[in-house]
Tab-separated table of C-alpha atoms in Angstrom:
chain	number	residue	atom	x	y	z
A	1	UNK	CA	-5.631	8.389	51.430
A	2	UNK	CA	-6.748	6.085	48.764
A	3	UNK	CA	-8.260	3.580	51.138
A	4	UNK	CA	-9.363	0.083	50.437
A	5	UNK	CA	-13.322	-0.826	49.986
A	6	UNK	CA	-15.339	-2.489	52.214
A	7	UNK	CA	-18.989	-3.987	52.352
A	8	UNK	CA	-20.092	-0.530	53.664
A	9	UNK	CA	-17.605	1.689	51.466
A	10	UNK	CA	-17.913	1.054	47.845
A	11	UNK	CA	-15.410	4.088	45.794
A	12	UNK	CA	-18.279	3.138	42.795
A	13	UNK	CA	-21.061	4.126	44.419
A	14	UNK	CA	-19.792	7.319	46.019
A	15	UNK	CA	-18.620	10.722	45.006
A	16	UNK	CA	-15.697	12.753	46.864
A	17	UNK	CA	-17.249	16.219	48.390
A	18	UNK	CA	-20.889	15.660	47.672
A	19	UNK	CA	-21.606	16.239	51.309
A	20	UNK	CA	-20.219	19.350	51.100
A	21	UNK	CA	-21.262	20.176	47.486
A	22	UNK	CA	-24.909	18.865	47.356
A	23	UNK	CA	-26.514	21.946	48.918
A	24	UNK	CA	-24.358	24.302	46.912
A	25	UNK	CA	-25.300	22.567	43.322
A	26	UNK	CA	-29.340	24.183	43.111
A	27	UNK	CA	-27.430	27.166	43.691
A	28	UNK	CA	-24.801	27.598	41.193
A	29	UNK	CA	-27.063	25.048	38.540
A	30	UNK	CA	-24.344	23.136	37.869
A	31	UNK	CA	-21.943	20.359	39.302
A	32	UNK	CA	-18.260	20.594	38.615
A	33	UNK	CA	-16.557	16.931	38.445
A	34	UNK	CA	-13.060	16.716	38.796
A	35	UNK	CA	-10.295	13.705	39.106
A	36	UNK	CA	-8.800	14.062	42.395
A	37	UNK	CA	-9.038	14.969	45.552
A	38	UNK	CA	-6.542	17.473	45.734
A	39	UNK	CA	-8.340	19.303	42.950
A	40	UNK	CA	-11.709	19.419	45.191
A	41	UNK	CA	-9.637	20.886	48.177
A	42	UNK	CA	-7.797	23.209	45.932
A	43	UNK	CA	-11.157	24.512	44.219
A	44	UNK	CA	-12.731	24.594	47.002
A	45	UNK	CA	-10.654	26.750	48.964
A	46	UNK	CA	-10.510	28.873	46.007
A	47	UNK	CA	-14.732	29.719	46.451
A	48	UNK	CA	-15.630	26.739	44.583
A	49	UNK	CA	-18.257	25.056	46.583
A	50	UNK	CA	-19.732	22.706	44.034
A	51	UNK	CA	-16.831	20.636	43.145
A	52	UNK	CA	-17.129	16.724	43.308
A	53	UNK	CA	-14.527	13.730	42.512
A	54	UNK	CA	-14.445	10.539	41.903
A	55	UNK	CA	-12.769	7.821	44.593
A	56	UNK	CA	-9.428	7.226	42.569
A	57	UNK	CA	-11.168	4.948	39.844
A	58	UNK	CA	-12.906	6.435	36.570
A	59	UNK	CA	-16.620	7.737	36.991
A	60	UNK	CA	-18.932	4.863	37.003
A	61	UNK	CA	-22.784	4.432	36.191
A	62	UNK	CA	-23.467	4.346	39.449
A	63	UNK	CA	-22.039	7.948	40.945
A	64	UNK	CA	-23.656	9.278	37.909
A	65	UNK	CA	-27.216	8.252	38.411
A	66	UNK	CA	-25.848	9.528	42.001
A	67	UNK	CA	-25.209	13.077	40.503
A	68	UNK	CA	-28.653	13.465	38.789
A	69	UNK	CA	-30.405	13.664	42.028
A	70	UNK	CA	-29.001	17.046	42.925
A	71	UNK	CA	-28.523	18.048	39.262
A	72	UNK	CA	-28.672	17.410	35.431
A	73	UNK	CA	-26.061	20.133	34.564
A	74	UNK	CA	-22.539	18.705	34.356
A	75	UNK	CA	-18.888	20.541	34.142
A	76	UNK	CA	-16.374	18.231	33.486
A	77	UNK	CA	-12.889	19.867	34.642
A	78	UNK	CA	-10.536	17.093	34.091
A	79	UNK	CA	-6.561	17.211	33.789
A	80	UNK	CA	-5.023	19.479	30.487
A	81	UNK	CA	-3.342	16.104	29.485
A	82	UNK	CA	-3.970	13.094	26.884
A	83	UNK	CA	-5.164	10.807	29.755
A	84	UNK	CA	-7.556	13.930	31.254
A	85	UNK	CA	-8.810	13.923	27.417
A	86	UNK	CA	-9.233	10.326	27.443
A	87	UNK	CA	-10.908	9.656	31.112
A	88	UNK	CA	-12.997	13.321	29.696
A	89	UNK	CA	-13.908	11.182	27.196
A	90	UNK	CA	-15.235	8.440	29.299
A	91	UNK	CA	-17.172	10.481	31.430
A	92	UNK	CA	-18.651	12.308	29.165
A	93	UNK	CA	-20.296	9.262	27.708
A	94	UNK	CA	-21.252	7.977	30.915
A	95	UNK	CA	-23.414	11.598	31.955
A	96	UNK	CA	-24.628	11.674	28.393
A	97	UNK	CA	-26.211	8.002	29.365
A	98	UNK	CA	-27.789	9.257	32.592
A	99	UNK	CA	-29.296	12.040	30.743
A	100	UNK	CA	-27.518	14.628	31.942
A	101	UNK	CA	-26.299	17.713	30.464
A	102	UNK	CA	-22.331	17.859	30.059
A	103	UNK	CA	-19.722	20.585	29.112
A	104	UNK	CA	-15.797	20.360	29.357
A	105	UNK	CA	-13.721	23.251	30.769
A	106	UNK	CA	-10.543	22.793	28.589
A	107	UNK	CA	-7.789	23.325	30.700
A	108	UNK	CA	-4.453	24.183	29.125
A	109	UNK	CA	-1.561	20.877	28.530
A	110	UNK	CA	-0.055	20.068	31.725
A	111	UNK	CA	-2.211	21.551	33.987
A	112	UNK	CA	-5.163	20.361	36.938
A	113	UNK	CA	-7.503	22.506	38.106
A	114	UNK	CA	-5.631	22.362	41.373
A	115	UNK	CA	-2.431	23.864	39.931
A	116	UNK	CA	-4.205	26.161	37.710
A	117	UNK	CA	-6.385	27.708	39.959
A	118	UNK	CA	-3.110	28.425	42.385
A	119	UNK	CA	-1.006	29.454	39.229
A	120	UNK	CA	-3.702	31.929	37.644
A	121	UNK	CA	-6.522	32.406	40.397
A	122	UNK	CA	-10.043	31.670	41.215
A	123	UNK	CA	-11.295	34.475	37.919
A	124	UNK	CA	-9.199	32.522	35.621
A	125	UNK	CA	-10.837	29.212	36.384
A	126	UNK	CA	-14.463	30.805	36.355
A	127	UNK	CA	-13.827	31.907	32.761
A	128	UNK	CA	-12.548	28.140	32.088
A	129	UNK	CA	-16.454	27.212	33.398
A	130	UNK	CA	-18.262	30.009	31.907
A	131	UNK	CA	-16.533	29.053	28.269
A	132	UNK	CA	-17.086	25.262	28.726
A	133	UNK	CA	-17.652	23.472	25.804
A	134	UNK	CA	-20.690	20.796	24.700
A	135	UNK	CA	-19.727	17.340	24.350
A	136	UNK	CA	-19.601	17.560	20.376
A	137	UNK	CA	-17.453	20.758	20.484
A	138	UNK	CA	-15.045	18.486	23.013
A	139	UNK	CA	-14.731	15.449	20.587
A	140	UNK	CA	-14.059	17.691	17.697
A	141	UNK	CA	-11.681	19.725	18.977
A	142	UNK	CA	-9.814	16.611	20.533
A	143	UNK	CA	-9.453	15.021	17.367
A	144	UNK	CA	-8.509	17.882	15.134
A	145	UNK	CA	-5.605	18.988	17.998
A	146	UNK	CA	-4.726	15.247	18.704
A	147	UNK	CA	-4.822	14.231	14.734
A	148	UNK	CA	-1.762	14.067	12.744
A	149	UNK	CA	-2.738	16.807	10.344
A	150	UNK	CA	0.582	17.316	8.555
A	151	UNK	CA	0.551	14.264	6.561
A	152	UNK	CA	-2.102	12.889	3.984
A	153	UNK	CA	-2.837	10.095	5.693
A	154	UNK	CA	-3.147	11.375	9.278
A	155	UNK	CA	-5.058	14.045	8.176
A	156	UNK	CA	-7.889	11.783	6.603
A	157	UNK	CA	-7.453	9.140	9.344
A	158	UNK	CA	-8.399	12.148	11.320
A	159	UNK	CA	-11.228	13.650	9.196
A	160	UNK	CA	-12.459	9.687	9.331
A	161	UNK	CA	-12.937	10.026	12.460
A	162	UNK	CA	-14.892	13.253	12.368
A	163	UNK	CA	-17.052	12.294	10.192
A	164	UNK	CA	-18.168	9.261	12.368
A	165	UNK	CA	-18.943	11.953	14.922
A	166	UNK	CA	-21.124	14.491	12.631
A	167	UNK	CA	-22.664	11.611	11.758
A	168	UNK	CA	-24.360	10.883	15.387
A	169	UNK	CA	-25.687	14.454	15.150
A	170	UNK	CA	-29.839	14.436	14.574
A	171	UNK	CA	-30.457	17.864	14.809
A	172	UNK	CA	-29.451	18.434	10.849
A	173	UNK	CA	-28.266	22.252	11.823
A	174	UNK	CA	-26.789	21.504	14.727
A	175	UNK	CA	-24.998	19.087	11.983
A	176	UNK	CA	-24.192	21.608	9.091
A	177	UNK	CA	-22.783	24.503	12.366
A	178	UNK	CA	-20.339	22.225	12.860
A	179	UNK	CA	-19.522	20.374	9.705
A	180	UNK	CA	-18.803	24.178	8.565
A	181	UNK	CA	-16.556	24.719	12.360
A	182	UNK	CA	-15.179	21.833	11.654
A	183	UNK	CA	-13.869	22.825	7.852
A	184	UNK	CA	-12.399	26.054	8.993
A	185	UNK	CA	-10.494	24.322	11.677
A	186	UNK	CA	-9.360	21.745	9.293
A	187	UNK	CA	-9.020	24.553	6.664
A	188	UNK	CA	-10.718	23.009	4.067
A	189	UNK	CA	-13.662	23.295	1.690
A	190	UNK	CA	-17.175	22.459	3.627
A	191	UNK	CA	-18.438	21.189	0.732
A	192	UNK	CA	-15.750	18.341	0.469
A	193	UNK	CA	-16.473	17.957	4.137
A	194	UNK	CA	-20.011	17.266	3.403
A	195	UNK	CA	-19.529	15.125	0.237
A	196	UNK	CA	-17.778	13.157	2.688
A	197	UNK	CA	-20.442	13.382	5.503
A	198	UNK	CA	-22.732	12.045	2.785
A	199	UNK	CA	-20.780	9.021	1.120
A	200	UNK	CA	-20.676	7.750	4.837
A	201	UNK	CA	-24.120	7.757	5.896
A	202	UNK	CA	-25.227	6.583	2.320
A	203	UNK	CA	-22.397	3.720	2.730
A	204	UNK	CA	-23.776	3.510	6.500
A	205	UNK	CA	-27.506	2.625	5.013
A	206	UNK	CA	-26.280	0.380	2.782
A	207	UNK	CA	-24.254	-1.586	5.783
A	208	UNK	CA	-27.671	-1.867	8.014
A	209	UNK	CA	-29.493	-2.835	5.289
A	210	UNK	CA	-27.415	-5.147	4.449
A	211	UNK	CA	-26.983	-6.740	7.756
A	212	UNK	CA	-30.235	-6.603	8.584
A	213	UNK	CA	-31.194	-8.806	5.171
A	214	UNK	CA	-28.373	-11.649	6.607
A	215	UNK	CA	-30.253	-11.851	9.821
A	216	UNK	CA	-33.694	-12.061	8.459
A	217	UNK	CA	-32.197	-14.160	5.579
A	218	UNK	CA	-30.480	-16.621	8.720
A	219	UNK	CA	-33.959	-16.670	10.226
A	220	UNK	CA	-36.069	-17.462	7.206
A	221	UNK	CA	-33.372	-20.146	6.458
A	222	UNK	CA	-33.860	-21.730	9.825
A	223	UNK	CA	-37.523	-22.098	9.334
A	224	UNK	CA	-37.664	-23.680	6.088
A	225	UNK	CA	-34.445	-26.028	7.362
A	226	UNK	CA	-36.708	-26.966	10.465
A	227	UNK	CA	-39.779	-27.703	8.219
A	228	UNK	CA	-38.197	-29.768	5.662
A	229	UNK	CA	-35.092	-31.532	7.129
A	230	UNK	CA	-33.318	-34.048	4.733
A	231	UNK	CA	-33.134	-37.537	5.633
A	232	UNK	CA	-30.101	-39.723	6.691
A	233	UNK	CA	-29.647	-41.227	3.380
A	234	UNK	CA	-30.315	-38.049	1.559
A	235	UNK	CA	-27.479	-35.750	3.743
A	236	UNK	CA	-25.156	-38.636	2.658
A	237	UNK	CA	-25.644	-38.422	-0.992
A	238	UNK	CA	-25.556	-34.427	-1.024
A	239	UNK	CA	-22.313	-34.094	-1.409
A	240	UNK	CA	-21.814	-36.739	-4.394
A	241	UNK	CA	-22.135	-34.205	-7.711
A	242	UNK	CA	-18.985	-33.668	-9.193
A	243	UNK	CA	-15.984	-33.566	-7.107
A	244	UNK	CA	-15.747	-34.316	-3.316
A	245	UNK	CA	-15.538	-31.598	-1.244
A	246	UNK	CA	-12.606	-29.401	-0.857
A	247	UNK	CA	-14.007	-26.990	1.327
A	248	UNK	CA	-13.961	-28.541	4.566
A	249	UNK	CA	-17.402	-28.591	5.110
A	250	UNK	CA	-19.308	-31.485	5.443
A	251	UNK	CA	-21.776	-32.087	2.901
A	252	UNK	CA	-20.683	-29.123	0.593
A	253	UNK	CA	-21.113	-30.212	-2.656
A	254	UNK	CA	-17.920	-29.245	-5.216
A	255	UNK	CA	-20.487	-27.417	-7.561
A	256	UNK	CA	-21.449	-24.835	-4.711
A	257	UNK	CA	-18.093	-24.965	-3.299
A	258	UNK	CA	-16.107	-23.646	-6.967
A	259	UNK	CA	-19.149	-21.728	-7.849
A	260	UNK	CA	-19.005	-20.059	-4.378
A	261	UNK	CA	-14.808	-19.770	-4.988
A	262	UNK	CA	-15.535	-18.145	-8.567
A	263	UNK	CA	-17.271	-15.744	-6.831
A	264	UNK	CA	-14.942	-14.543	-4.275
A	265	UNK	CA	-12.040	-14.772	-6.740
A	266	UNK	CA	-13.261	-13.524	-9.573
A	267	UNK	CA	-15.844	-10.628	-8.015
A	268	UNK	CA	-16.477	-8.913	-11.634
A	269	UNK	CA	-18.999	-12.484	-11.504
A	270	UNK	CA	-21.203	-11.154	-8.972
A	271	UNK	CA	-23.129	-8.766	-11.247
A	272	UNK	CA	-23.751	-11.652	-13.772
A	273	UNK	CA	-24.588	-13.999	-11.402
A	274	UNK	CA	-26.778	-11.362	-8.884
A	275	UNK	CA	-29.868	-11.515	-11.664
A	276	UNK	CA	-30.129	-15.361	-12.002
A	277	UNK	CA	-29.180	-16.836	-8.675
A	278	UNK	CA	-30.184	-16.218	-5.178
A	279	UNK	CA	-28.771	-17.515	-1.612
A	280	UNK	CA	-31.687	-19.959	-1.489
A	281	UNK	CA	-30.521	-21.990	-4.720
A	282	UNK	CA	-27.650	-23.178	-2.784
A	283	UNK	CA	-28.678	-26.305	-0.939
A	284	UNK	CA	-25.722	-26.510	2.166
A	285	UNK	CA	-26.612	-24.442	4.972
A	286	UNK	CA	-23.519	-22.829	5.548
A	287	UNK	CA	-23.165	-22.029	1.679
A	288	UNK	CA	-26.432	-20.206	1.728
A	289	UNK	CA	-25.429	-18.342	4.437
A	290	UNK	CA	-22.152	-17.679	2.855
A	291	UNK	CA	-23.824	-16.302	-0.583
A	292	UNK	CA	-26.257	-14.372	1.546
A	293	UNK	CA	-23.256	-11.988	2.974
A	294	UNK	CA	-21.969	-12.044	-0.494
A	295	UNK	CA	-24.721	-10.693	-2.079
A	296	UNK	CA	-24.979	-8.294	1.060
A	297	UNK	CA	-21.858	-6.930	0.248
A	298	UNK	CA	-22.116	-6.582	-3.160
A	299	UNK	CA	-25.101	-4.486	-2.647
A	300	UNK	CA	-23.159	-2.645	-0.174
A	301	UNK	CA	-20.310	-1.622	-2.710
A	302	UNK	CA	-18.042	-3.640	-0.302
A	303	UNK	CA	-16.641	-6.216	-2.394
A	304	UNK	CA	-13.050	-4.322	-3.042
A	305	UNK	CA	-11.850	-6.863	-1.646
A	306	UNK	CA	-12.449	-10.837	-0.792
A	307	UNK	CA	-11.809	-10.393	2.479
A	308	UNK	CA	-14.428	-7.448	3.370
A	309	UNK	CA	-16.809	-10.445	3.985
A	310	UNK	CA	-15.387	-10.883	7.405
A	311	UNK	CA	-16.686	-7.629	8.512
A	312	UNK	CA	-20.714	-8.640	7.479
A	313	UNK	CA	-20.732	-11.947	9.322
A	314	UNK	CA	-19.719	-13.115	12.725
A	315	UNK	CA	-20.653	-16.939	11.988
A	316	UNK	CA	-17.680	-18.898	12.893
A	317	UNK	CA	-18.840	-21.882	10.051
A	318	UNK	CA	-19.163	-19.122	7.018
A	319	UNK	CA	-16.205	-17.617	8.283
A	320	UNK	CA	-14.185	-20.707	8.118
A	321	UNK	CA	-15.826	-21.594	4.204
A	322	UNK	CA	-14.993	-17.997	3.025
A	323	UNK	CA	-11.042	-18.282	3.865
A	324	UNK	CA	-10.631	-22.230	2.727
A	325	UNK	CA	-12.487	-20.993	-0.539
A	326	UNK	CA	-9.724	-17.692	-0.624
A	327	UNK	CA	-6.644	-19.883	-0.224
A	328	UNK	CA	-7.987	-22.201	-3.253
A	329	UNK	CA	-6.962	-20.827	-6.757
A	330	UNK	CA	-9.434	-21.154	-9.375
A	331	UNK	CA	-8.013	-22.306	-12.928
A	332	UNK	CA	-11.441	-21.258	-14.384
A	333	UNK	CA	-12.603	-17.676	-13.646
A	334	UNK	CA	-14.317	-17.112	-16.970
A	335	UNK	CA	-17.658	-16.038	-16.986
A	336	UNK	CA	-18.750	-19.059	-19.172
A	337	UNK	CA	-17.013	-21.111	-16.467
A	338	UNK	CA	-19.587	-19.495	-13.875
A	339	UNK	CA	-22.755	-19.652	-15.539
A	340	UNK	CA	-22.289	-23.723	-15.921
A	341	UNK	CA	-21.875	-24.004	-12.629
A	342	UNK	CA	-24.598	-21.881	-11.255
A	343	UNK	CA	-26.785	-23.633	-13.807
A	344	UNK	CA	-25.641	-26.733	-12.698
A	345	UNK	CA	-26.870	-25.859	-9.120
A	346	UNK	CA	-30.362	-24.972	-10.510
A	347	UNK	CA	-29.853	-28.359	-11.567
A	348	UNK	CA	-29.132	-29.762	-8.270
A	349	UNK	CA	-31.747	-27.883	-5.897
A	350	UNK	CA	-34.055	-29.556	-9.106
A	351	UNK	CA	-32.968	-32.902	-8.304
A	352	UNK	CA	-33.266	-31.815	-4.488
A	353	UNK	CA	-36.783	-30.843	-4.601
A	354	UNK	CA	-37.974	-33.891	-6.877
A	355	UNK	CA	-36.183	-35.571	-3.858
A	356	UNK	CA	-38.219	-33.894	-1.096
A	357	UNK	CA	-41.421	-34.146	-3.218
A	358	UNK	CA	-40.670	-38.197	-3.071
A	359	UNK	CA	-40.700	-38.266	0.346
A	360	UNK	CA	-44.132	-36.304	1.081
A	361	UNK	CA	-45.163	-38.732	-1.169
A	362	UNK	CA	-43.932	-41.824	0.547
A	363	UNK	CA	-45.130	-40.120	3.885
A	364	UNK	CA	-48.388	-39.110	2.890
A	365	UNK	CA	-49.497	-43.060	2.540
A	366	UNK	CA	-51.942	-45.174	0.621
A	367	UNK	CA	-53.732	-42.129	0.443
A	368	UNK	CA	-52.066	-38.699	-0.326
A	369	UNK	CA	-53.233	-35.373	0.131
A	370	UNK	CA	-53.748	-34.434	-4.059
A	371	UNK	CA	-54.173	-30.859	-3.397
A	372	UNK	CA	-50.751	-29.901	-1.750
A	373	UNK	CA	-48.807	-32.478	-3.897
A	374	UNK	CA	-50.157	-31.235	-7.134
A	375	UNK	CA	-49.206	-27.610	-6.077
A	376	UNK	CA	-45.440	-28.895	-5.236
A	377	UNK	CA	-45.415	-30.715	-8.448
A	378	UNK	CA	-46.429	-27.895	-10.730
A	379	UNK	CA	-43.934	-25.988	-8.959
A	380	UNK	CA	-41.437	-28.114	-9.557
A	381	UNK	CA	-42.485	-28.456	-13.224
A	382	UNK	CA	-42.751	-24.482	-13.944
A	383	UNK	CA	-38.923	-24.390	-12.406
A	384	UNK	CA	-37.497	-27.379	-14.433
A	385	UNK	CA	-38.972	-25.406	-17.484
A	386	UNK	CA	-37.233	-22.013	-16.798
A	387	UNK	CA	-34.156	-23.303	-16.196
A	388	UNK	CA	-34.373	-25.713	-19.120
A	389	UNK	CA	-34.960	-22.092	-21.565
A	390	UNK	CA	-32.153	-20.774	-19.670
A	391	UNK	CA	-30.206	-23.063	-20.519
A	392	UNK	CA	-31.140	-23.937	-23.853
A	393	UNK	CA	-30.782	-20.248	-24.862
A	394	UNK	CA	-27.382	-20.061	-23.362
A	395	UNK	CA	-26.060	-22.806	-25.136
A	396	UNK	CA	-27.582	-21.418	-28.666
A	397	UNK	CA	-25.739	-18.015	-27.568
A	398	UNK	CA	-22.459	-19.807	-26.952
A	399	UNK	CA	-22.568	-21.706	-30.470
């Protein structure tokens, strides 16, 4: 009977049979976990004496860790069906965790190991164990049977999948045995397989490199906004050049907002733009933020598309920039267009650091510091002079 739990009967924490099992599992070097409790009754009438079960609910952590103080060798026998494959599935992930060995005895569509061992006998089922599977074989083999393989698009959906699997692999010929398992049982060329296998973990790379340059990017940015926070009066007038806002964010400027539109329109841009601009130019927090997952994705090859931005950033405020900027059309994607207004934002993080350098001055007193304001100043000096050139040669190229 499937009874209820109690405060000294959790179904979690427990295992069906173990009592019976426990002493039996040294013996045979191996558990065999099936769903039911019929199936432990059946098998075990059958000769199998080291058959366990979980209470009714799907394996847990818990009865795991449980298992791997009698054994670390694992035989999942779970129903022949899609839910067996998919509660198979489970489990196997959940052994894997505990550190424990795990292979699936593949039992035919349809069938339990209850009915199978009364339908075909007690040698029939042993074979099932002795031929078990690893986990890797199991996955494969589920996808490649489950997969719609007679259309195009199944069948890549389905080698998609694969390769996301191969992928997880380490051992690199443990990896190329089955890429070349898999390709027969696909029927096609290993070499496409692998050409495959190789454009995902290069794309793969490029994705965690990219990522990890937005947080460390979002971290650094934090920093420098603690250190130097603008003043009242200052956060007012940011948002003055040009245009007000369209954006909906508060105290975007129009310049970063169309230049950051331009490039999310228009993403042919990026490349121009990628050599003279960097996240940092732009001055509102949320658009540096924003043009740090843009230039993440360009690096990433992932810019098909506008809307591939979503995937590098979970930031709710970037998020909501990025689609106001998509739903605005720009009447100015030319690359001239572009290259004004990123210059223009030189101009403005300029005017922004004359603006800071003010203040440290009106802080420092009667008496300044000389030494750390002479170093800002020079900075600032050696900057207004590049982008001057820039923008002077530019303009001579344009006439």
């Amino acid at each position: 009977l499937n009874s209820p739990e109690t405060p000294l009967f959790s179904k979690g924490n427990n295992l069906y049979g173990l009592e019976l099992a426990r002493a039996n599992l040294r013996k045979h070097g191996h558990a065999v976990i099936v769903e039911g409790f019929m199936d432990v009754i059946g098998l075990y009438e059958a000769g199998f004496d080291n058959v366990v079960a979980a209470l009714g609910t799907a394996l847990t952590e818990n009865q795991a860790r449980l298992l791997k103080r009698f054994t670390k060798d694992v035989v999942i026998a779970f129903d022949g069906d899609a839910a067996g494959e998919i509660a198979t599935w489970r489990g196997l992930e959940i052994l894997r965790n505990q550190g424990l060995k795990v292979k699936v005895a593949q039992l035919p569509d349809g069938e339990d190991p209850d009915s199978f061992v009364r339908r075909f006998g007690s040698e029939a089922f042993q074979d099932l164990l002795t031929g078990a599977v690893g986990l890797t074989e199991f996955k494969l083999g589920t996808l490649i049977r489950r997969g719609d393989l007679a259309s195009i698009d199944g069948k890549m959906e389905t080698i998609g999948r694969i390769i996301t699997i191969l992928a997880e692999i380490n051992s690199p010929i443990e990896q190329s045995e089955y890429l070349e398992w898999t390709a027969q049982q696909l029927d096609i060329r290993a070499d496409l397989l692998a050409a495959e296998l190789h454009a995902h973990t290069q794309k793969t790379s490029l994705e965690n490199r990219a990522r990890h340059r937005i947080a460390t990017g979002s971290n650094n940015r934090k920093g420098r906004s603690a250190r130097r926070a603008p003043s009242r009066s200052a956060a007012s007038k940011q948002g003055t050049p040009g245009r007000p806002p369209r954006a909906g964010i508060q105290g975007l400027s129009a310049i970063e907002g169309t230049l950051l539109r331009l490039l999310l329109n228009e993403r042919y841009l990026m490349e121009r733009v990628a050599g003279v601009l960097e996240p940092g130019d732009f001055i509102h927090p949320v658009a540096q933020k924003a043009a740090e997952v843009l230039f993440a994705c360009q690096e990433a090859g992932h810019l098909n598309t506008a809307t591939a931005v979503f995937d590098f950033t979970e930031d709710p405020a970037v998020q909501r920039l990025v689609a106001n900027l998509l739903d605005q059309k720009s009447s100015l994607p030319l690359p001239q267009t572009c290259m004004h207004y990123v210059r223009r934002l030189q101009v403005m993080q300029l005017r922004e650091g004359l603006r800071r350098f003010e203040e440290q001055v009106e802080e420092a007193g009667p008496r300044p510091s000389k030494e750390n304001l002479s170093v800002e100043l020079d900075r600032l000096l050696i900057r207004f002079r590049q982008v001057r050139e820039e923008i002077i040669r530019e303009f001579s190229v344009s006439q």
